Amino acid sequence: MLIENVSDFDADGWRWPHFTPRELACHCGGRFCAGEYWHAPDFLDALEALRADAGQPLIVNSGHRCAIWNSYVGGARFSLHRAMAVDISLAWHDRHMLLAAAEQHGFTGLGLAKTFLHLDRRPRPARWFYPGSETSWRT
């Protein structure tokens, strides 16, 4: 469900203690939208479970993106960031453990970068390397 302004989102009953609507909303800083937020409880359940497995904070570099911000940052035209996807910083994490746990929790879109892991829940599984990141994922 798209919320056009994260400030309008009623967070009463919010059950995901390690994440906030604001950190998952568009990060364009009001340049192109009023802070769009895509509320997806199943996605958040999986993200919270991943956080529990990680045993430490998951830093969200990018969550939902409004159309213009997605284009501005070079996102794919049909990027799932336009609905709900996250790029999680790999700092302080074992990238292989995080990837395996993400798969266990039903994340099916897995983008492997040098400094972050892209996660989404697309209907058909996909895994890809961002340019120049393959060597950082070798075991």
mmCIF file of N, CA, C and O in Angstrom, residues 2-62:
data_model
loop_
_atom_site.group_PDB
_atom_site.id
_atom_site.type_symbol
_atom_site.label_atom_id
_atom_site.label_comp_id
_atom_site.label_asym_id
_atom_site.label_seq_id
_atom_site.Cartn_x
_atom_site.Cartn_y
_atom_site.Cartn_z
ATOM 1 N N LEU A 2 0.687 2.117 -0.964
ATOM 2 C CA LEU A 2 1.474 3.348 -1.080
ATOM 3 C C LEU A 2 0.908 4.432 -0.175
ATOM 4 O O LEU A 2 -0.286 4.723 -0.215
ATOM 5 N N ILE A 3 1.769 5.009 0.633
ATOM 6 C CA ILE A 3 1.437 6.164 1.475
ATOM 7 C C ILE A 3 2.207 7.331 0.862
ATOM 8 O O ILE A 3 3.430 7.279 0.773
ATOM 9 N N GLU A 4 1.507 8.359 0.427
ATOM 10 C CA GLU A 4 2.171 9.450 -0.286
ATOM 11 C C GLU A 4 3.051 10.320 0.598
ATOM 12 O O GLU A 4 3.986 10.940 0.116
ATOM 13 N N ASN A 5 2.766 10.378 1.882
ATOM 14 C CA ASN A 5 3.575 11.162 2.803
ATOM 15 C C ASN A 5 3.760 10.344 4.071
ATOM 16 O O ASN A 5 2.792 10.067 4.769
ATOM 17 N N VAL A 6 4.995 9.952 4.360
ATOM 18 C CA VAL A 6 5.251 9.090 5.508
ATOM 19 C C VAL A 6 4.735 9.725 6.801
ATOM 20 O O VAL A 6 4.366 9.020 7.738
ATOM 21 N N SER A 7 4.658 11.030 6.858
ATOM 22 C CA SER A 7 4.131 11.713 8.053
ATOM 23 C C SER A 7 2.653 11.411 8.263
ATOM 24 O O SER A 7 2.153 11.520 9.387
ATOM 25 N N ASP A 8 1.946 11.029 7.196
ATOM 26 C CA ASP A 8 0.524 10.696 7.297
ATOM 27 C C ASP A 8 0.281 9.242 7.696
ATOM 28 O O ASP A 8 -0.855 8.852 7.941
ATOM 29 N N PHE A 9 1.344 8.458 7.743
ATOM 30 C CA PHE A 9 1.192 7.044 8.047
ATOM 31 C C PHE A 9 0.888 6.856 9.523
ATOM 32 O O PHE A 9 1.593 7.367 10.392
ATOM 33 N N ASP A 10 -0.161 6.124 9.824
ATOM 34 C CA ASP A 10 -0.532 5.832 11.206
ATOM 35 C C ASP A 10 0.254 4.610 11.662
ATOM 36 O O ASP A 10 -0.057 3.481 11.285
ATOM 37 N N ALA A 11 1.276 4.826 12.454
ATOM 38 C CA ALA A 11 2.157 3.738 12.896
ATOM 39 C C ALA A 11 1.636 3.050 14.157
ATOM 40 O O ALA A 11 2.359 2.271 14.773
ATOM 41 N N ASP A 12 0.384 3.310 14.527
ATOM 42 C CA ASP A 12 -0.203 2.631 15.672
ATOM 43 C C ASP A 12 -0.219 1.129 15.380
ATOM 44 O O ASP A 12 -0.661 0.693 14.321
ATOM 45 N N GLY A 13 0.294 0.342 16.277
ATOM 46 C CA GLY A 13 0.358 -1.101 16.077
ATOM 47 C C GLY A 13 1.590 -1.545 15.289
ATOM 48 O O GLY A 13 1.684 -2.697 14.879
ATOM 49 N N TRP A 14 2.545 -0.642 15.085
ATOM 50 C CA TRP A 14 3.783 -0.978 14.381
ATOM 51 C C TRP A 14 4.470 -2.103 15.143
ATOM 52 O O TRP A 14 4.741 -1.989 16.331
ATOM 53 N N ARG A 15 4.782 -3.205 14.477
ATOM 54 C CA ARG A 15 5.320 -4.378 15.172
ATOM 55 C C ARG A 15 6.742 -4.747 14.751
ATOM 56 O O ARG A 15 7.187 -5.862 15.018
ATOM 57 N N TRP A 16 7.433 -3.836 14.112
ATOM 58 C CA TRP A 16 8.785 -4.100 13.625
ATOM 59 C C TRP A 16 9.749 -3.181 14.387
ATOM 60 O O TRP A 16 10.057 -2.079 13.931
ATOM 61 N N PRO A 17 10.246 -3.629 15.549
ATOM 62 C CA PRO A 17 11.000 -2.740 16.438
ATOM 63 C C PRO A 17 12.334 -2.242 15.892
ATOM 64 O O PRO A 17 12.843 -1.233 16.391
ATOM 65 N N HIS A 18 12.887 -2.891 14.898
ATOM 66 C CA HIS A 18 14.202 -2.491 14.411
ATOM 67 C C HIS A 18 14.162 -1.611 13.165
ATOM 68 O O HIS A 18 15.212 -1.274 12.608
ATOM 69 N N PHE A 19 12.981 -1.232 12.724
ATOM 70 C CA PHE A 19 12.839 -0.413 11.517
ATOM 71 C C PHE A 19 11.740 0.619 11.730
ATOM 72 O O PHE A 19 10.837 0.415 12.527
ATOM 73 N N THR A 20 11.850 1.731 11.015
ATOM 74 C CA THR A 20 10.818 2.767 11.097
ATOM 75 C C THR A 20 10.303 3.074 9.694
ATOM 76 O O THR A 20 11.042 2.908 8.708
ATOM 77 N N PRO A 21 9.070 3.542 9.591
ATOM 78 C CA PRO A 21 8.562 3.926 8.276
ATOM 79 C C PRO A 21 9.451 4.984 7.615
ATOM 80 O O PRO A 21 9.701 4.933 6.416
ATOM 81 N N ARG A 22 9.974 5.902 8.414
ATOM 82 C CA ARG A 22 10.796 6.979 7.864
ATOM 83 C C ARG A 22 12.078 6.457 7.204
ATOM 84 O O ARG A 22 12.488 6.915 6.154
ATOM 85 N N GLU A 23 12.730 5.456 7.810
ATOM 86 C CA GLU A 23 13.960 4.938 7.210
ATOM 87 C C GLU A 23 13.684 4.112 5.961
ATOM 88 O O GLU A 23 14.554 3.957 5.112
ATOM 89 N N LEU A 24 12.458 3.602 5.824
ATOM 90 C CA LEU A 24 12.087 2.794 4.663
ATOM 91 C C LEU A 24 11.439 3.626 3.556
ATOM 92 O O LEU A 24 11.243 3.139 2.453
ATOM 93 N N ALA A 25 11.128 4.874 3.856
ATOM 94 C CA ALA A 25 10.482 5.759 2.887
ATOM 95 C C ALA A 25 11.502 6.318 1.897
ATOM 96 O O ALA A 25 12.718 6.181 2.079
ATOM 97 N N CYS A 26 11.013 6.981 0.884
ATOM 98 C CA CYS A 26 11.866 7.587 -0.136
ATOM 99 C C CYS A 26 12.852 8.557 0.507
ATOM 100 O O CYS A 26 12.486 9.354 1.368
ATOM 101 N N HIS A 27 14.100 8.473 0.066
ATOM 102 C CA HIS A 27 15.164 9.313 0.612
ATOM 103 C C HIS A 27 15.485 10.522 -0.260
ATOM 104 O O HIS A 27 16.590 11.053 -0.195
ATOM 105 N N CYS A 28 14.523 10.968 -1.065
ATOM 106 C CA CYS A 28 14.805 12.121 -1.927
ATOM 107 C C CYS A 28 14.840 13.424 -1.133
ATOM 108 O O CYS A 28 15.179 14.473 -1.681
ATOM 109 N N GLY A 29 14.497 13.350 0.139
ATOM 110 C CA GLY A 29 14.573 14.533 0.990
ATOM 111 C C GLY A 29 13.562 15.606 0.632
ATOM 112 O O GLY A 29 13.806 16.788 0.854
ATOM 113 N N GLY A 30 12.439 15.205 0.072
ATOM 114 C CA GLY A 30 11.399 16.167 -0.282
ATOM 115 C C GLY A 30 11.621 16.854 -1.615
ATOM 116 O O GLY A 30 10.839 17.708 -2.004
ATOM 117 N N ARG A 31 12.662 16.488 -2.324
ATOM 118 C CA ARG A 31 12.926 17.115 -3.629
ATOM 119 C C ARG A 31 11.892 16.741 -4.673
ATOM 120 O O ARG A 31 11.564 17.543 -5.534
ATOM 121 N N PHE A 32 11.411 15.484 -4.601
ATOM 122 C CA PHE A 32 10.505 15.005 -5.643
ATOM 123 C C PHE A 32 9.191 14.458 -5.114
ATOM 124 O O PHE A 32 8.248 14.244 -5.869
ATOM 125 N N CYS A 33 9.135 14.176 -3.821
ATOM 126 C CA CYS A 33 7.896 13.677 -3.218
ATOM 127 C C CYS A 33 7.863 14.145 -1.763
ATOM 128 O O CYS A 33 8.823 14.726 -1.277
ATOM 129 N N ALA A 34 6.780 13.839 -1.096
ATOM 130 C CA ALA A 34 6.628 14.242 0.306
ATOM 131 C C ALA A 34 7.075 13.140 1.259
ATOM 132 O O ALA A 34 6.683 13.115 2.409
ATOM 133 N N GLY A 35 7.891 12.215 0.762
ATOM 134 C CA GLY A 35 8.349 11.098 1.587
ATOM 135 C C GLY A 35 7.464 9.880 1.402
ATOM 136 O O GLY A 35 6.918 9.354 2.364
ATOM 137 N N GLU A 36 7.317 9.440 0.139
ATOM 138 C CA GLU A 36 6.496 8.264 -0.135
ATOM 139 C C GLU A 36 6.995 7.067 0.671
ATOM 140 O O GLU A 36 8.185 6.869 0.842
ATOM 141 N N TYR A 37 6.041 6.268 1.117
ATOM 142 C CA TYR A 37 6.350 5.056 1.858
ATOM 143 C C TYR A 37 5.436 3.953 1.352
ATOM 144 O O TYR A 37 4.252 4.172 1.147
ATOM 145 N N TRP A 38 5.997 2.779 1.129
ATOM 146 C CA TRP A 38 5.221 1.623 0.680
ATOM 147 C C TRP A 38 5.131 0.661 1.851
ATOM 148 O O TRP A 38 6.138 0.109 2.278
ATOM 149 N N HIS A 39 3.919 0.476 2.387
ATOM 150 C CA HIS A 39 3.748 -0.396 3.547
ATOM 151 C C HIS A 39 3.457 -1.822 3.085
ATOM 152 O O HIS A 39 2.474 -2.075 2.407
ATOM 153 N N ALA A 40 4.349 -2.740 3.455
ATOM 154 C CA ALA A 40 4.238 -4.144 3.066
ATOM 155 C C ALA A 40 4.550 -5.022 4.282
ATOM 156 O O ALA A 40 5.710 -5.366 4.522
ATOM 157 N N PRO A 41 3.532 -5.373 5.074
ATOM 158 C CA PRO A 41 3.764 -6.131 6.307
ATOM 159 C C PRO A 41 4.545 -7.440 6.124
ATOM 160 O O PRO A 41 5.417 -7.752 6.949
ATOM 161 N N ASP A 42 4.257 -8.213 5.082
ATOM 162 C CA ASP A 42 4.981 -9.475 4.872
ATOM 163 C C ASP A 42 6.464 -9.221 4.630
ATOM 164 O O ASP A 42 7.325 -9.956 5.123
ATOM 165 N N PHE A 43 6.758 -8.190 3.855
ATOM 166 C CA PHE A 43 8.145 -7.818 3.601
ATOM 167 C C PHE A 43 8.826 -7.431 4.917
ATOM 168 O O PHE A 43 9.942 -7.862 5.208
ATOM 169 N N LEU A 44 8.142 -6.641 5.728
ATOM 170 C CA LEU A 44 8.699 -6.202 7.009
ATOM 171 C C LEU A 44 8.890 -7.359 7.980
ATOM 172 O O LEU A 44 9.862 -7.378 8.734
ATOM 173 N N ASP A 45 7.980 -8.332 7.951
ATOM 174 C CA ASP A 45 8.152 -9.521 8.796
ATOM 175 C C ASP A 45 9.449 -10.242 8.428
ATOM 176 O O ASP A 45 10.219 -10.646 9.301
ATOM 177 N N ALA A 46 9.679 -10.400 7.124
ATOM 178 C CA ALA A 46 10.900 -11.073 6.660
ATOM 179 C C ALA A 46 12.142 -10.257 7.017
ATOM 180 O O ALA A 46 13.169 -10.811 7.425
ATOM 181 N N LEU A 47 12.053 -8.941 6.885
ATOM 182 C CA LEU A 47 13.186 -8.077 7.207
ATOM 183 C C LEU A 47 13.503 -8.129 8.706
ATOM 184 O O LEU A 47 14.669 -8.202 9.105
ATOM 185 N N GLU A 48 12.488 -8.141 9.524
ATOM 186 C CA GLU A 48 12.680 -8.238 10.978
ATOM 187 C C GLU A 48 13.297 -9.591 11.342
ATOM 188 O O GLU A 48 14.187 -9.661 12.198
ATOM 189 N N ALA A 49 12.848 -10.664 10.702
ATOM 190 C CA ALA A 49 13.420 -11.993 10.947
ATOM 191 C C ALA A 49 14.891 -12.031 10.521
ATOM 192 O O ALA A 49 15.731 -12.630 11.206
ATOM 193 N N LEU A 50 15.209 -11.378 9.416
ATOM 194 C CA LEU A 50 16.599 -11.299 8.966
ATOM 195 C C LEU A 50 17.439 -10.540 9.989
ATOM 196 O O LEU A 50 18.560 -10.936 10.314
ATOM 197 N N ARG A 51 16.903 -9.468 10.532
ATOM 198 C CA ARG A 51 17.595 -8.688 11.562
ATOM 199 C C ARG A 51 17.877 -9.557 12.783
ATOM 200 O O ARG A 51 18.953 -9.508 13.364
ATOM 201 N N ALA A 52 16.913 -10.388 13.167
ATOM 202 C CA ALA A 52 17.106 -11.276 14.319
ATOM 203 C C ALA A 52 18.239 -12.260 14.050
ATOM 204 O O ALA A 52 19.086 -12.495 14.919
ATOM 205 N N ASP A 53 18.275 -12.819 12.850
ATOM 206 C CA ASP A 53 19.350 -13.750 12.500
ATOM 207 C C ASP A 53 20.711 -13.055 12.469
ATOM 208 O O ASP A 53 21.714 -13.639 12.859
ATOM 209 N N ALA A 54 20.735 -11.823 11.989
ATOM 210 C CA ALA A 54 21.998 -11.079 11.899
ATOM 211 C C ALA A 54 22.541 -10.748 13.284
ATOM 212 O O ALA A 54 23.749 -10.641 13.475
ATOM 213 N N GLY A 55 21.644 -10.556 14.252
ATOM 214 C CA GLY A 55 22.069 -10.269 15.613
ATOM 215 C C GLY A 55 22.647 -8.879 15.808
ATOM 216 O O GLY A 55 23.231 -8.594 16.847
ATOM 217 N N GLN A 56 22.501 -8.036 14.815
ATOM 218 C CA GLN A 56 22.978 -6.654 14.905
ATOM 219 C C GLN A 56 22.196 -5.817 13.904
ATOM 220 O O GLN A 56 21.513 -6.352 13.043
ATOM 221 N N PRO A 57 22.272 -4.488 14.017
ATOM 222 C CA PRO A 57 21.469 -3.633 13.142
ATOM 223 C C PRO A 57 21.701 -3.883 11.655
ATOM 224 O O PRO A 57 22.806 -4.221 11.221
ATOM 225 N N LEU A 58 20.617 -3.745 10.906
ATOM 226 C CA LEU A 58 20.674 -3.730 9.452
ATOM 227 C C LEU A 58 20.472 -2.274 9.043
ATOM 228 O O LEU A 58 19.427 -1.687 9.338
ATOM 229 N N ILE A 59 21.459 -1.702 8.394
ATOM 230 C CA ILE A 59 21.371 -0.311 7.965
ATOM 231 C C ILE A 59 20.761 -0.276 6.570
ATOM 232 O O ILE A 59 21.309 -0.864 5.627
ATOM 233 N N VAL A 60 19.621 0.408 6.449
ATOM 234 C CA VAL A 60 18.928 0.522 5.168
ATOM 235 C C VAL A 60 19.494 1.722 4.422
ATOM 236 O O VAL A 60 19.279 2.870 4.814
ATOM 237 N N ASN A 61 20.250 1.446 3.349
ATOM 238 C CA ASN A 61 20.778 2.524 2.507
ATOM 239 C C ASN A 61 19.692 3.113 1.628
ATOM 240 O O ASN A 61 19.704 4.301 1.322
ATOM 241 N N SER A 62 18.784 2.270 1.189
ATOM 242 C CA SER A 62 17.714 2.700 0.289
ATOM 243 C C SER A 62 16.527 1.781 0.480
ATOM 244 O O SER A 62 16.694 0.566 0.566
#
